[in-house]
Structures are given as structure tokens and as C-alpha cells.
Coordinates of C-alpha atoms and ligand atoms in Angstrom, one line a residue:
M490 CA 37.1 -24.2 25.4
M491 CA 40.1 -25.7 27.0
K492 CA 42.0 -27.3 24.2
L493 CA 42.7 -24.2 22.2
F494 CA 46.0 -25.4 21.0
V495 CA 47.6 -28.8 21.2
D496 CA 51.1 -29.6 19.8
Y497 CA 51.4 -33.3 20.3
S498 CA 55.0 -33.3 19.3
L499 CA 55.7 -31.5 22.6
I500 CA 53.8 -34.1 24.7
I501 CA 55.7 -36.9 26.2
I502 CA 53.6 -40.0 25.5
P503 CA 53.4 -41.9 28.9
A504 CA 55.3 -45.1 28.8
I505 CA 53.1 -46.9 31.2
F506 CA 50.0 -48.8 30.5
C507 CA 48.6 -51.8 32.1
S508 CA 49.4 -54.3 29.5
L509 CA 47.3 -57.4 30.5
T510 CA 43.7 -56.4 29.9
I511 CA 43.9 -52.7 29.1
S512 CA 43.1 -51.5 25.6
D513 CA 42.9 -48.1 24.0
A514 CA 45.3 -46.2 26.2
S515 CA 45.4 -42.6 25.1
A516 CA 48.0 -40.0 25.8
D517 CA 47.0 -37.2 28.2
D518 CA 47.4 -33.6 27.2
C519 CA 49.5 -32.2 30.1
F520 CA 52.3 -29.9 29.0
R521 CA 54.9 -31.1 31.5
R522 CA 57.5 -28.9 33.3
Y523 CA 60.1 -30.2 35.8
Y524 CA 61.5 -28.2 38.7
G525 CA 63.7 -30.9 40.1
E526 CA 61.1 -32.1 42.6
S527 CA 59.4 -35.6 42.9
S528 CA 57.1 -35.0 39.9
F529 CA 56.1 -32.4 37.3
V530 CA 53.5 -29.6 36.9
C531 CA 51.3 -29.1 33.8
V532 CA 51.8 -25.7 32.2
C533 CA 48.8 -23.6 31.0
N534 CA 48.9 -20.2 29.3
A535 CA 46.5 -17.9 27.3
T536 CA 46.2 -20.4 24.5
Y537 CA 46.7 -23.9 26.0
C538 CA 45.5 -25.9 28.9
D539 CA 45.1 -29.6 29.5
S540 CA 41.6 -31.0 30.2
A541 CA 40.0 -33.8 32.2
P542 CA 38.3 -36.7 30.5
S543 CA 34.6 -37.0 31.0
V544 CA 32.8 -40.2 31.9
D545 CA 29.3 -38.8 31.6
G546 CA 28.3 -40.4 28.3
P547 CA 27.2 -44.0 27.9
L548 CA 29.7 -46.7 28.7
P549 CA 29.7 -50.1 27.1
T550 CA 28.6 -52.8 29.5
G551 CA 31.3 -55.1 30.6
Q552 CA 33.9 -52.4 30.3
A553 CA 35.3 -49.8 32.7
I554 CA 37.0 -46.6 32.0
V555 CA 40.1 -46.0 34.1
I556 CA 41.6 -42.5 34.6
S557 CA 45.1 -42.6 35.9
S558 CA 47.7 -40.2 37.2
T559 CA 51.2 -41.4 38.1
Q560 CA 54.2 -39.9 39.7
N561 CA 56.5 -39.9 36.7
D562 CA 54.3 -40.4 33.7
S563 CA 50.7 -39.4 33.4
R564 CA 47.9 -37.0 34.4
F565 CA 44.3 -38.1 33.8
Q566 CA 45.3 -40.7 31.2
T567 CA 42.4 -42.8 30.1
H568 CA 42.2 -46.4 29.2
Y569 CA 39.6 -49.2 29.1
L570 CA 39.4 -52.4 31.0
H571 CA 37.1 -55.5 30.5
F572 CA 35.6 -57.5 33.3
D573 CA 37.2 -60.9 32.8
I574 CA 38.2 -64.1 34.5
P575 CA 41.1 -63.3 36.8
S576 CA 44.4 -64.7 35.6
N577 CA 46.4 -65.3 38.8
E578 CA 44.3 -65.0 41.9
S579 CA 47.2 -65.9 44.3
T580 CA 49.3 -62.9 43.6
V581 CA 46.7 -60.2 43.4
F582 CA 45.4 -57.7 45.9
Q583 CA 41.6 -57.9 45.9
I584 CA 39.3 -55.0 46.1
T585 CA 35.7 -55.9 46.7
V586 CA 32.9 -53.4 46.0
N587 CA 29.4 -54.0 47.4
A588 CA 26.6 -51.6 46.5
S589 CA 24.2 -53.4 48.9
K590 CA 26.0 -51.6 51.8
T591 CA 25.5 -47.8 51.5
Y592 CA 26.7 -44.9 53.5
Q593 CA 26.6 -41.0 53.2
A594 CA 25.6 -38.9 50.2
I595 CA 28.1 -36.6 48.6
I596 CA 27.7 -32.8 48.8
G597 CA 30.8 -32.0 46.7
F598 CA 34.3 -30.8 46.4
G599 CA 35.8 -27.4 45.9
G600 CA 38.1 -24.5 46.9
A601 CA 38.1 -21.0 48.3
F602 CA 37.6 -17.7 46.6
T603 CA 40.1 -15.8 48.9
D604 CA 41.4 -12.3 48.2
A605 CA 44.7 -13.9 47.3
A606 CA 43.1 -16.2 44.8
G607 CA 41.4 -13.3 43.0
I608 CA 44.5 -11.1 43.1
N609 CA 46.4 -13.9 41.4
I610 CA 43.8 -14.7 38.8
A611 CA 43.4 -11.0 38.0
K612 CA 47.1 -10.8 37.1
L613 CA 46.6 -13.1 34.1
S614 CA 45.4 -12.1 30.7
F615 CA 41.7 -12.6 30.0
P616 CA 42.0 -15.8 28.0
A617 CA 44.3 -17.3 30.7
Q618 CA 41.8 -16.4 33.4
E619 CA 39.1 -18.1 31.4
L620 CA 41.2 -21.3 31.1
L621 CA 42.0 -21.2 34.8
L622 CA 38.4 -20.9 35.9
S623 CA 37.4 -23.5 33.3
S624 CA 40.0 -25.9 34.7
Y625 CA 38.3 -25.8 38.1
F626 CA 34.6 -25.3 37.1
G627 CA 34.1 -26.2 33.5
T628 CA 33.0 -29.5 31.9
L629 CA 36.5 -29.9 30.4
G630 CA 37.9 -29.2 33.9
I631 CA 37.5 -30.9 37.2
E632 CA 33.9 -29.6 37.8
Y633 CA 34.1 -28.2 41.3
G634 CA 30.7 -27.9 42.9
I635 CA 31.6 -25.9 46.1
G636 CA 33.2 -22.5 46.7
R637 CA 34.1 -21.1 50.0
V638 CA 34.0 -17.3 50.4
P639 CA 35.7 -15.5 53.4
I640 CA 33.4 -12.9 55.0
A641 CA 35.8 -9.9 54.7
G642 CA 39.5 -10.4 55.3
S643 CA 41.5 -13.5 56.1
D644 CA 45.3 -13.9 56.4
F645 CA 45.1 -14.4 52.6
S646 CA 44.4 -10.7 52.1
T647 CA 46.9 -7.9 51.8
Y648 CA 45.8 -6.2 55.0
P649 CA 43.4 -7.0 57.9
Y650 CA 39.9 -5.5 57.5
S651 CA 36.2 -5.9 58.2
Y652 CA 33.2 -4.5 56.5
D653 CA 32.6 -1.9 59.2
D654 CA 35.8 -0.5 60.7
F655 CA 33.9 2.4 62.4
P656 CA 34.3 2.0 66.2
G657 CA 30.9 1.8 67.9
D658 CA 28.8 1.5 64.7
T659 CA 26.5 -1.1 66.2
T660 CA 23.7 -0.3 63.8
L661 CA 26.2 -1.1 60.9
S662 CA 25.2 2.1 59.2
N663 CA 28.6 2.2 57.5
F664 CA 28.8 -1.4 56.6
S665 CA 30.1 -1.8 53.0
L666 CA 31.8 -4.4 50.9
T667 CA 35.4 -3.6 49.9
E668 CA 37.4 -3.4 46.7
E669 CA 38.5 -7.0 47.4
D670 CA 34.9 -8.2 47.1
L671 CA 34.0 -6.0 44.1
V672 CA 37.3 -6.7 42.1
F673 CA 38.7 -9.9 43.3
K674 CA 35.9 -12.1 44.6
I675 CA 32.5 -11.3 43.1
P676 CA 33.5 -11.1 39.4
F677 CA 35.4 -14.5 39.5
I678 CA 32.5 -16.2 41.5
N679 CA 30.0 -15.0 38.9
W680 CA 32.4 -16.0 36.0
A681 CA 32.7 -19.5 37.6
K682 CA 28.9 -19.7 37.7
T683 CA 28.6 -19.1 34.0
I684 CA 31.3 -21.6 33.3
S685 CA 29.8 -24.4 35.5
S686 CA 27.2 -26.7 34.1
K687 CA 25.6 -27.0 37.5
P688 CA 24.8 -24.6 40.4
I689 CA 27.9 -24.0 42.6
K690 CA 27.2 -24.4 46.3
L691 CA 28.8 -21.4 48.1
F692 CA 29.5 -21.2 51.8
S693 CA 31.0 -18.2 53.7
S694 CA 33.1 -18.0 56.8
P695 CA 34.3 -15.1 58.9
W696 CA 37.8 -15.0 60.3
S697 CA 37.3 -12.0 62.6
G698 CA 34.7 -9.4 63.4
P699 CA 35.4 -5.7 63.4
A700 CA 38.2 -5.0 66.0
W701 CA 35.9 -2.7 67.9
M702 CA 33.4 -5.5 68.5
K703 CA 36.0 -7.6 70.3
S704 CA 37.5 -7.9 73.7
N705 CA 41.1 -7.1 72.5
N706 CA 40.2 -4.4 69.9
D707 CA 42.3 -6.2 67.3
F708 CA 41.7 -8.5 64.2
S709 CA 44.2 -11.1 65.5
G710 CA 45.5 -12.2 68.9
F711 CA 43.8 -13.5 72.0
G712 CA 40.3 -12.1 71.9
H713 CA 36.6 -12.8 71.6
L714 CA 33.4 -11.1 70.5
L715 CA 32.0 -8.9 73.3
P716 CA 28.5 -10.4 74.3
E717 CA 26.9 -7.0 73.7
N718 CA 27.9 -7.3 70.1
Y719 CA 26.4 -10.8 69.4
Q720 CA 23.3 -9.2 67.8
P721 CA 25.2 -6.7 65.6
W722 CA 27.4 -9.5 64.6
A723 CA 24.4 -11.6 63.5
E724 CA 23.1 -8.6 61.5
Y725 CA 26.6 -8.3 59.9
F726 CA 26.1 -11.8 58.4
V727 CA 22.7 -10.7 57.0
K728 CA 24.2 -7.5 55.5
F729 CA 26.9 -9.6 53.9
F730 CA 24.3 -12.0 52.3
E731 CA 22.2 -9.0 51.2
E732 CA 25.1 -7.2 49.5
Y733 CA 26.2 -10.4 47.7
R734 CA 22.6 -11.0 46.6
K735 CA 22.7 -7.6 44.9
H736 CA 25.5 -9.1 42.8
D737 CA 23.3 -12.2 42.1
I738 CA 25.3 -14.4 44.5
N739 CA 23.4 -16.6 46.9
F740 CA 24.8 -18.8 49.6
W741 CA 24.1 -22.4 50.4
A742 CA 25.7 -22.4 53.8
L743 CA 28.0 -20.6 56.2
T744 CA 30.3 -21.6 59.0
A745 CA 29.7 -19.6 62.2
Q746 CA 33.4 -19.0 62.6
N747 CA 36.6 -20.1 60.9
E748 CA 38.8 -22.0 63.5
P749 CA 37.0 -20.6 66.6
N750 CA 39.8 -22.0 68.8
N751 CA 42.6 -19.9 67.3
G752 CA 41.5 -16.8 69.3
R753 CA 41.2 -18.7 72.5
V754 CA 44.9 -19.1 72.9
P755 CA 47.6 -16.5 72.9
G756 CA 49.7 -16.3 69.8
C757 CA 47.1 -16.2 67.0
S758 CA 49.1 -14.1 64.5
W759 CA 46.4 -13.6 61.8
N760 CA 42.7 -12.8 61.7
C761 CA 40.9 -14.9 64.3
M762 CA 38.1 -14.6 66.9
G763 CA 37.8 -17.0 69.8
W764 CA 34.6 -18.8 70.8
S765 CA 34.0 -21.5 73.3
P766 CA 31.5 -24.1 72.1
E767 CA 29.1 -22.8 74.8
D768 CA 29.3 -19.3 73.6
Q769 CA 29.0 -20.4 69.9
A770 CA 25.8 -22.3 70.9
L771 CA 24.4 -19.1 72.5
F772 CA 25.2 -17.0 69.5
V773 CA 23.8 -19.5 67.0
G774 CA 20.7 -20.2 69.0
Q775 CA 19.8 -16.7 70.2
N776 CA 21.2 -14.5 67.5
L777 CA 22.5 -15.9 64.2
G778 CA 19.8 -18.6 63.6
P779 CA 16.7 -16.4 64.5
T780 CA 18.2 -13.4 62.7
L781 CA 18.8 -15.2 59.5
A782 CA 15.4 -16.8 59.6
N783 CA 13.7 -13.4 60.2
K784 CA 15.6 -11.7 57.4
G785 CA 14.9 -14.2 54.7
F786 CA 18.1 -16.2 54.9
G787 CA 16.7 -19.2 56.9
D788 CA 17.6 -21.5 54.0
V789 CA 21.4 -20.8 54.5
N790 CA 22.7 -24.0 56.2
I791 CA 24.7 -23.3 59.4
M792 CA 27.9 -25.3 60.0
V793 CA 29.7 -25.2 63.3
V794 CA 33.2 -26.4 64.4
D795 CA 35.1 -25.4 61.1
D796 CA 38.2 -26.4 63.0
Q797 CA 40.5 -29.3 63.5
R798 CA 39.0 -32.8 64.1
T799 CA 40.6 -32.8 67.5
F800 CA 37.3 -31.0 68.5
M801 CA 35.1 -33.9 67.3
P802 CA 32.8 -35.0 68.7
S803 CA 33.0 -32.8 71.8
W804 CA 32.3 -29.5 70.0
P805 CA 29.1 -30.7 68.2
E806 CA 28.0 -32.4 71.5
T807 CA 28.2 -29.1 73.4
V808 CA 26.7 -26.9 70.7
L809 CA 23.8 -29.3 70.0
A810 CA 23.1 -29.8 73.7
D811 CA 21.7 -26.3 73.5
P812 CA 18.1 -26.8 72.3
E813 CA 18.0 -23.5 70.5
A814 CA 21.3 -23.9 68.7
N815 CA 20.3 -27.5 67.9
K816 CA 17.4 -26.2 65.8
Y817 CA 19.7 -24.2 63.5
V818 CA 22.8 -26.3 63.0
S819 CA 22.9 -28.4 59.7
G820 CA 26.4 -29.7 59.8
F821 CA 30.0 -29.6 61.0
G822 CA 33.1 -28.4 59.2
V823 CA 36.5 -30.0 59.8
H824 CA 40.0 -28.9 58.9
W825 CA 42.9 -31.3 58.4
Y826 CA 45.8 -29.5 60.1
A827 CA 45.9 -31.6 63.3
N828 CA 44.9 -35.0 61.8
N829 CA 48.1 -36.7 63.1
L830 CA 46.8 -36.1 66.7
V831 CA 43.4 -37.9 66.4
P832 CA 42.2 -40.9 64.3
P833 CA 39.5 -40.5 61.7
S834 CA 37.2 -42.6 63.9
V835 CA 36.2 -39.3 65.7
L836 CA 34.3 -38.5 62.5
T837 CA 32.4 -41.7 62.6
S838 CA 31.6 -41.1 66.3
T839 CA 30.3 -37.7 65.4
H840 CA 28.2 -39.1 62.6
E841 CA 26.8 -41.8 64.9
A842 CA 25.9 -39.2 67.6
F843 CA 24.2 -36.9 65.0
P844 CA 23.2 -39.0 62.0
D845 CA 20.9 -36.3 60.6
R846 CA 23.7 -33.6 60.3
F847 CA 26.4 -33.7 57.7
I848 CA 30.2 -33.4 58.0
L849 CA 32.1 -31.4 55.4
A850 CA 35.9 -31.0 55.2
T851 CA 36.0 -27.2 54.9
E852 CA 39.7 -26.4 54.6
A853 CA 43.1 -28.0 53.9
C854 CA 46.4 -27.1 52.4
N855 CA 50.0 -28.1 52.3
G856 CA 52.9 -25.9 53.2
P857 CA 52.3 -24.3 56.6
Y858 CA 55.5 -24.6 58.7
E859 CA 57.4 -26.1 55.8
E860 CA 58.4 -25.0 52.3
P861 CA 55.3 -23.1 51.2
V862 CA 55.3 -23.9 47.5
I863 CA 56.9 -27.0 46.0
M864 CA 56.6 -27.1 42.2
G865 CA 55.6 -30.6 41.3
S866 CA 55.4 -32.5 44.6
W867 CA 53.9 -35.9 44.2
E868 CA 53.9 -36.3 48.0
R869 CA 51.5 -33.4 48.3
L870 CA 49.1 -35.1 45.8
E871 CA 49.3 -38.2 48.0
S872 CA 48.6 -36.2 51.2
Y873 CA 45.5 -34.8 49.6
A874 CA 44.2 -38.0 48.1
H875 CA 44.9 -40.0 51.2
D876 CA 43.1 -37.5 53.4
I877 CA 40.1 -37.3 51.1
I878 CA 39.8 -41.1 51.0
E879 CA 40.1 -41.3 54.8
D880 CA 37.5 -38.6 55.3
L881 CA 35.0 -40.1 52.8
N882 CA 35.4 -43.5 54.4
H883 CA 34.4 -41.9 57.7
W884 CA 31.1 -40.2 56.8
V885 CA 32.5 -36.9 55.5
A886 CA 30.3 -35.6 52.6
G887 CA 32.8 -33.6 50.7
W888 CA 36.2 -31.9 50.8
V889 CA 37.0 -28.3 50.2
D890 CA 40.5 -27.2 49.5
W891 CA 41.9 -23.8 50.6
N892 CA 43.0 -21.1 48.1
L893 CA 42.1 -21.9 44.5
V894 CA 45.2 -20.1 43.3
L895 CA 48.4 -18.6 44.8
D896 CA 51.6 -17.0 43.6
E897 CA 55.0 -18.6 43.4
G898 CA 55.7 -17.6 47.0
G899 CA 52.4 -19.0 48.3
G900 CA 50.8 -15.6 48.8
P901 CA 49.8 -12.9 49.1
N902 CA 49.2 -13.2 52.8
W903 CA 49.5 -10.1 55.1
A904 CA 50.6 -12.3 58.0
E905 CA 53.3 -14.1 56.0
N906 CA 51.5 -17.4 56.5
Y907 CA 52.4 -18.7 53.0
V908 CA 51.2 -22.1 51.7
D909 CA 50.8 -24.2 48.6
A910 CA 47.8 -24.3 46.2
P911 CA 46.8 -26.7 43.4
I912 CA 47.3 -23.8 40.9
I913 CA 50.2 -21.4 41.0
V914 CA 50.3 -18.3 38.8
N915 CA 53.3 -16.8 37.2
N916 CA 52.1 -13.4 36.0
T917 CA 55.5 -12.4 34.5
V918 CA 55.0 -14.9 31.7
D919 CA 51.1 -15.2 31.8
E920 CA 51.3 -18.8 32.8
F921 CA 49.7 -20.9 35.5
Y922 CA 50.9 -24.3 36.7
K923 CA 48.7 -27.2 37.8
Q924 CA 50.4 -28.9 40.7
P925 CA 49.9 -32.7 41.3
M926 CA 47.4 -31.6 44.0
F927 CA 45.1 -30.3 41.3
Y928 CA 44.8 -33.8 39.9
A929 CA 44.3 -35.2 43.4
M930 CA 41.2 -33.0 43.7
G931 CA 40.1 -33.9 40.2
H932 CA 40.2 -37.6 40.6
F933 CA 37.4 -37.1 43.1
S934 CA 35.6 -33.9 42.2
K935 CA 34.9 -34.7 38.6
Y936 CA 34.0 -38.3 38.9
I937 CA 32.0 -38.3 42.2
P938 CA 29.2 -35.9 41.6
E939 CA 26.8 -34.4 44.1
D940 CA 24.3 -37.0 45.5
S941 CA 26.6 -40.0 44.8
I942 CA 26.2 -42.5 47.6
R943 CA 29.2 -44.1 49.2
I944 CA 29.2 -47.9 49.0
E945 CA 31.2 -50.6 50.7
L946 CA 34.8 -51.1 49.5
E947 CA 37.2 -53.6 51.0
I948 CA 40.9 -53.9 50.2
S949 CA 43.0 -57.0 51.0
D950 CA 46.4 -55.4 51.4
S951 CA 48.6 -56.4 54.3
T952 CA 51.2 -53.8 53.2
R953 CA 48.7 -51.0 53.9
S954 CA 49.8 -48.9 50.9
L955 CA 46.6 -49.2 48.9
F956 CA 43.7 -46.9 49.8
G957 CA 40.3 -46.7 48.1
T958 CA 36.7 -45.5 48.3
A959 CA 33.7 -46.3 46.2
F960 CA 30.5 -44.5 45.1
L961 CA 27.2 -45.1 43.3
R962 CA 26.6 -42.1 41.1
P963 CA 23.2 -40.6 40.4
D964 CA 23.5 -41.8 36.8
G965 CA 23.9 -45.4 38.0
K966 CA 27.6 -45.7 37.3
R967 CA 30.1 -46.8 40.0
S968 CA 33.1 -44.6 40.6
I969 CA 36.0 -46.0 42.6
V970 CA 39.2 -44.1 43.5
I971 CA 42.3 -46.1 44.3
L972 CA 45.5 -44.5 45.6
N973 CA 48.7 -46.5 45.5
R974 CA 51.4 -45.2 47.8
S975 CA 53.6 -48.2 47.3
D976 CA 57.1 -48.0 45.7
E977 CA 56.6 -51.3 43.9
E978 CA 54.3 -52.5 41.2
R979 CA 51.2 -54.4 42.3
M980 CA 48.4 -56.3 40.6
I981 CA 44.9 -55.6 41.6
S982 CA 41.7 -57.5 41.1
L983 CA 38.5 -55.6 41.5
V984 CA 35.4 -57.7 42.3
D985 CA 32.0 -56.1 42.3
A986 CA 29.4 -58.1 44.4
D987 CA 26.7 -57.4 41.8
R988 CA 28.5 -58.7 38.8
V989 CA 28.8 -62.2 37.3
D990 CA 31.0 -61.4 34.3
G991 CA 34.3 -61.5 36.1
T992 CA 36.7 -59.1 37.7
L993 CA 38.8 -56.1 36.5
T994 CA 42.5 -56.7 36.6
L995 CA 44.9 -53.7 36.9
I996 CA 48.6 -53.8 36.8
C997 CA 49.8 -50.3 37.2
P998 CA 52.9 -48.5 38.4
A999 CA 54.0 -47.5 41.9
R1000 CA 52.9 -44.1 43.2
S1001 CA 49.7 -43.7 41.3
I1002 CA 46.1 -42.7 41.6
H1003 CA 43.2 -44.1 39.6
T1004 CA 39.5 -43.4 39.1
I1005 CA 37.6 -46.5 37.8
V1006 CA 34.1 -45.9 36.4
Y1007 CA 31.7 -48.6 35.1
V1008 CA 28.0 -49.1 34.7
Ligands
LIG1035 C1 51.3 -21.7 25.3 O1 51.5 -23.1 25.5 C2 51.6 -23.8 24.3 C3 51.7 -25.2 24.6 O2 52.8 -25.4 25.5 C4 52.8 -23.2 23.5 O3 52.9 -23.9 22.3 C5 52.6 -21.8 23.2 O4 53.7 -21.2 22.6 C6 52.4 -21.1 24.5 N1 52.1 -19.7 24.3 C7 52.8 -18.7 24.8 C8 52.4 -17.3 24.5 O5 53.7 -18.9 25.5
LIG1036 C1 51.2 -66.1 39.0 O1 51.5 -67.0 40.1 C2 52.7 -67.7 40.0 C3 52.8 -68.6 41.2 O2 51.6 -69.1 41.5 C4 53.8 -66.7 39.9 O3 55.0 -67.4 39.7 C5 53.7 -65.7 38.8 O4 54.7 -64.7 38.9 C6 52.3 -65.1 38.9 N1 52.1 -64.2 37.8 C7 51.7 -62.9 37.9 C8 51.5 -62.2 36.6 O5 51.5 -62.4 39.0
LIG1037 C1 30.3 6.5 59.1 O1 31.4 7.0 58.3 C2 31.5 8.4 58.2 C3 32.7 8.7 57.3 O2 32.6 8.1 56.1 C4 31.7 8.9 59.6 O3 31.8 10.4 59.6 C5 30.6 8.5 60.5 O4 30.9 8.9 61.9 C6 30.5 7.0 60.5 N1 29.4 6.6 61.3 C7 29.5 5.8 62.4 C8 28.3 5.5 63.1 O5 30.6 5.4 62.8
LIG1038 C1 58.1 -17.3 36.2 O1 58.6 -16.6 35.1 C2 59.8 -16.1 35.3 C3 60.2 -15.3 34.1 O2 60.3 -16.2 33.0 C4 60.9 -17.1 35.7 O3 62.1 -16.5 36.0 C5 60.4 -17.9 36.9 O4 61.3 -19.0 37.1 C6 59.0 -18.5 36.6 N1 58.5 -19.2 37.8 C7 58.2 -20.5 37.7 C8 57.7 -21.1 39.0 O5 58.2 -21.1 36.7
LIG1039 C1 50.0 -49.5 42.9 O1 51.3 -49.5 42.6 C2 51.8 -50.7 42.5 C3 53.2 -50.6 42.3 O2 53.7 -49.9 43.4 C4 51.2 -51.4 41.3 O3 51.7 -52.7 41.1 C5 49.7 -51.4 41.5 O4 49.1 -52.0 40.3 C6 49.3 -50.1 41.7 N1 47.9 -50.1 41.9 C7 47.0 -49.5 41.1 C8 45.6 -49.7 41.4 O5 47.4 -48.9 40.2
LIG1040 C1 27.2 -57.4 50.1 O1 26.5 -56.9 51.2 C2 25.3 -57.5 51.5 C3 24.7 -56.7 52.6 O2 25.5 -56.4 53.6 C4 25.7 -58.9 52.0 O3 24.5 -59.6 52.3 C5 26.4 -59.6 50.8 O4 26.9 -60.9 51.3 C6 27.6 -58.8 50.4 N1 28.2 -59.5 49.2 C7 29.5 -59.7 49.2 C8 30.0 -60.4 47.9 O5 30.3 -59.4 50.0
LIG1041 C1 60.2 -41.5 39.5 O1 61.4 -41.0 39.0 C2 62.4 -40.8 40.1 C3 63.6 -40.1 39.5 O2 64.0 -40.8 38.3 C4 62.6 -42.1 40.8 O3 63.5 -41.9 41.8 C5 61.4 -42.7 41.3 O4 61.6 -44.0 41.8 C6 60.4 -42.8 40.2 N1 59.1 -43.3 40.7 C7 58.5 -44.4 40.3 C8 57.2 -44.7 41.0 O5 58.9 -45.1 39.5

């Protein structure tokens, strides 16, 4: 139940609608709050939270449902458009969708159950917690299908730790989960599972092994796993999966190491462990892959890289050149933090080199090295939406955000590496705030379900401020996301190669994002 209480007198009815061919515009249910930034947040508490419109029911033929969010007016506002004869071809930007040309299948979208996320959720009252988890995983929310779970601590923990901090315990006799797992991760993962209408695909990632297994005897800094500890480290993954299974949590995948390059250079100031691609290939091929298979976890998909796309396609090439590692690797994880250094074409090259392995965006956030939390930043919505579209248009099969929830300072984080998150909690007043980034995630995650197939989309836009991506959903509907980063109004004509009943004409405001769904 999301809409426990709605006082429509408090809701500002958005002034925008696309007047030409749009009918039935309905107000959204965001309770707005402004902090003097470029846009607003939506406020939720123990009795009220806004919801996301569903497109799962039957849609009338000849009509499209459009879900829109704009900088100054709306969040997930719905309206209907009709396919029609275009009014003024010469002035419109044309978008052409062609389902005869197909690309990758979608795995999903999601976020991470970090210690910090759980600590913040736990600070809310029980009904507010339920509304928060429903906002991400419920059918009235944005229906995330993926959750990332750190294996022991990350920087988004209150102190660095592993599951076996007993020097020399190579048999892992003292391995144990921590209070962080039992109080701040497992209960919320299981709660999300009960809220979700579909199985949540979980994947796990380690930041660092126990300090004693490493060359520098530390959780952070310049250091790697000592080769004599490769096999204990593989067994450590198995123990983690066994312990979580006791709590009814099973994993779809893992990444062999979060950002393996961090520990290969001096100056890594939070949990990290360095690997060369050659060493990672040895570990995956000789230790991790066979050990998981022997211990009943052979169905857990192994991802490598889990680092910036600057390492594509060279890291996959080196790892998969090892015939043993090659047998076990299912996919590649990419993070977004160095995207300005290399073009997205490296993702396409990676796909072309290894067409039978998937690419998943496994981490992204705004805020590092700048103001950690900006309450109501539209630019941060645009950065998410633009990156998701770019990734999806270059063979990436899904996009996983970093912390599901943080506090007003962007933490907690023991290494003071504070960042932003799509939901910010204010425990002093039992409120949580949905940042514009939350809606960026939702415009994709709710409307492009697992196993949707990307189809061809072309945009005629010389100003290069319109971005889009198109999908054929398993239910036969098409789902198209359009991001408009322009500062001026623009008319768009959407042509579907399979239709003879005309085009969709949209006139919408500057700085907006739209998901268009039709049969
Ligand atoms: C929760 O939010 C609703 C809608 O904004 C508001 O009417 C209600 O008073 C809030 N409840 C509390 C306890 O603040
Ligand atoms: C239609 O095109 C004419 C010129 O061909 C232009 O003057 C007019 O503004 C256009 N109308 C719209 C709605 O774009
Ligand atoms: C396991 O932990 C206990 C204390 O809880 C300690 O006495 C023992 O030495 C540890 N075992 C190993 C192998 O480190
Ligand atoms: C959180 O609540 C406190 C107490 O009302 C308030 O001072 C603070 O500004 C709030 N923070 C945000 C981000 O709204
Ligand atoms: C993008 O914004 C422009 C104004 O900047 C507007 O004219 C155009 O219709 C918008 N596009 C969409 C798809 O909303
Ligand atoms: C759609 O794609 C198919 C296959 O590439 C092509 O034959 C057809 O001409 C395209 N249709 C349009 C309208 O672009
Ligand atoms: C949104 O409002 C701000 C402040 O009034 C204004 O500067 C900005 O241009 C508006 N954005 C759009 C897209 O209208």
C-alpha cells in the first residue's frame, strides 16, 4: 500500500501538458519540497508516499501511454497520445523505432543493500520503512529487479571488517557473518523479496579480503591477496553463500572483486584489494570457479571487471584468454566513474569480442569529489538517465545504482567518501526524500522489464540534446525512453516502422524525461 493518505489540496497540479494530441493528463502524487536547487524532491513519511503508474494492463490500440517527469513540474505524470497524421513535418524532430532490428536482452535495474543503506532504513518507523522498500521493489513503486550485496564491509560501513579477522585462520573456522548482515542487510533483503512481485536477482561483491590474507595486512591501501590464500579466499565466497542461504537468500551472480584496480595503485583510502587481470584469471579459473561448482554454487554467475570502462575490452580479453577462467565467466561489470575518459564504443567492442557474455553496469553514483548530497538536483537525474541510455545503446543489459538509501550527509561512510543517493533519509522527522535520480531509475526500471529486447531507435536531432532507447517488452508492448536535455521546447514525431496508423506527436517542455509505452 503506497497511497495511504493523499491530500490533493497540497499537490501542485503540473501546469504542463502537451496540448496538441494529448488527452487525459492526470496529476502526479508527488508531495514537493524545494531546497533552492534546480528542481524539487518528493517527500514521503510513515503515512504518505507517491507511487509510479503501471502500464501492465491492456492498452487500447492506437494509443500510447506517456509517463513524464520534468524539471519544474512533474514526476511520473501520465497522459495518453493517439497515433495520428503528423501536423507539421518540417519543424519536428523525428524518432524512428524499428522492431525488425534487435539487440540485447535486459537483465534488469537495481541498487545496493550496503550497510549504510540498511542503517538508514532502520532509523525510520516501521511503516515508513515499508513505504521506502515498496517505493523501490513494490508494484506501486519502480519495481527494481536487481540487488547488489557487498561481501562484508565496504567504505559504506561504519568501520572496515571482514568475516574472519583472525590472522592465519586459513581453514575459516572462525568465519561468521556480522551484525551488519543480520540487522542491516538480511532483514531488508528478505522484506524486499516479500514486497516484490518477481524474484530479485542478487549479486555480491567483495571490497577486501581479511587483512591477514593480503600483502599489506590492511583493508585499504596498496595491496593484493597473497597467492597462498587464493583457495581460502574461494572458500570464503562459499561460506558467504552458505550463511546467506541459511537466511533463505540465494544469489544469481557475483563479481570476483569490486574495482580490482584500486588496490594496484598507492592511495586507495577505503576497502580495496588489487588484482591484475592475469591474477584474476588464475583465481577464477583455478580456485573460485571450480570451488563454487564443487560446493553446489555452480549456478552463481561470475562477473569480472566490476571496474571503470577504461578497462574494456582489455580486461575481458586477458581474463578470457585463460581457458580455465573462460569456462566460468558469464559477464562483465562496469562502473561509470571514468566515463569521460573513454567513449561507450568500448562496450560495443567488448560485446563484439564476446557476444555470448553479458555486460552489466554494476555501480554508479553522483557526488564523489563534489557536493555529496544535493537535494533536488535535476542535473543528477540527467546524468543518470543519459548514462543509462548510452549504456543500453551499447549492449549493456542493465544498470545498478550504488546505495539504495543514504543520510543527509551522504553517509555513513567510515572513509568519509560521502556521495548522493536516489533516496535520502531524515530520521529526526521520520521522512525520506525521493531525489530526481529516483525518477531517472524508475523511468527505466519499471517500464523495461527483464527479458525486454532492445530494438532500433534513430533520432534526427542536429542539436544533440535528445537521447533515447527503445525496447520490445515480453508482453509485446514497446517501451521507449526519451531524455530531453535541451533548454527549449521541441516537437517530436515518433514513427514506428511497423505501424500504418500514423505517428505520435509530442510537444513537451525543456529538461524532461518520458517513457512512452504502446502495443
Ligand atoms: C505525512 O505526509 C502527508 C502528506 O504530505 C502529511 O499530510 C502528513 O501530515 C505527514 N505526516 C506526518 C506525521 O508528518
Ligand atoms: C509549422 O510550420 C510552419 C512553417 O512551415 C511554421 O511557421 C509553424 O510555426 C509550424 N508550426 C508548428 C506547430 O511547429
Ligand atoms: C577463533 O576465535 C577464538 C576466539 O573467539 C580464538 O581463541 C581462536 O584462536 C580463533 N581461531 C583461529 C584459528 O584463529
Ligand atoms: C531534517 O529534519 C530536520 C528537523 O526538522 C531539519 O532541520 C532538516 O533540515 C531536515 N533535513 C532535510 C534535508 O530536510
Ligand atoms: C524536449 O524539450 C523540448 C524543449 O526543450 C521540447 O520541445 C521537447 O518536446 C521535449 N521533448 C520531449 C520528448 O519531451
Ligand atoms: C526496419 O529494419 C529492417 C531490417 O533492418 C529494414 O529492412 C527496414 O527497412 C527498416 N524499416 C524502416 C522504416 O526503417
Ligand atoms: C525551471 O525553473 C527555473 C527557476 O525558475 C528556471 O531557471 C528554469 O529555466 C526552469 N526550467 C525550465 C525547463 O523551464
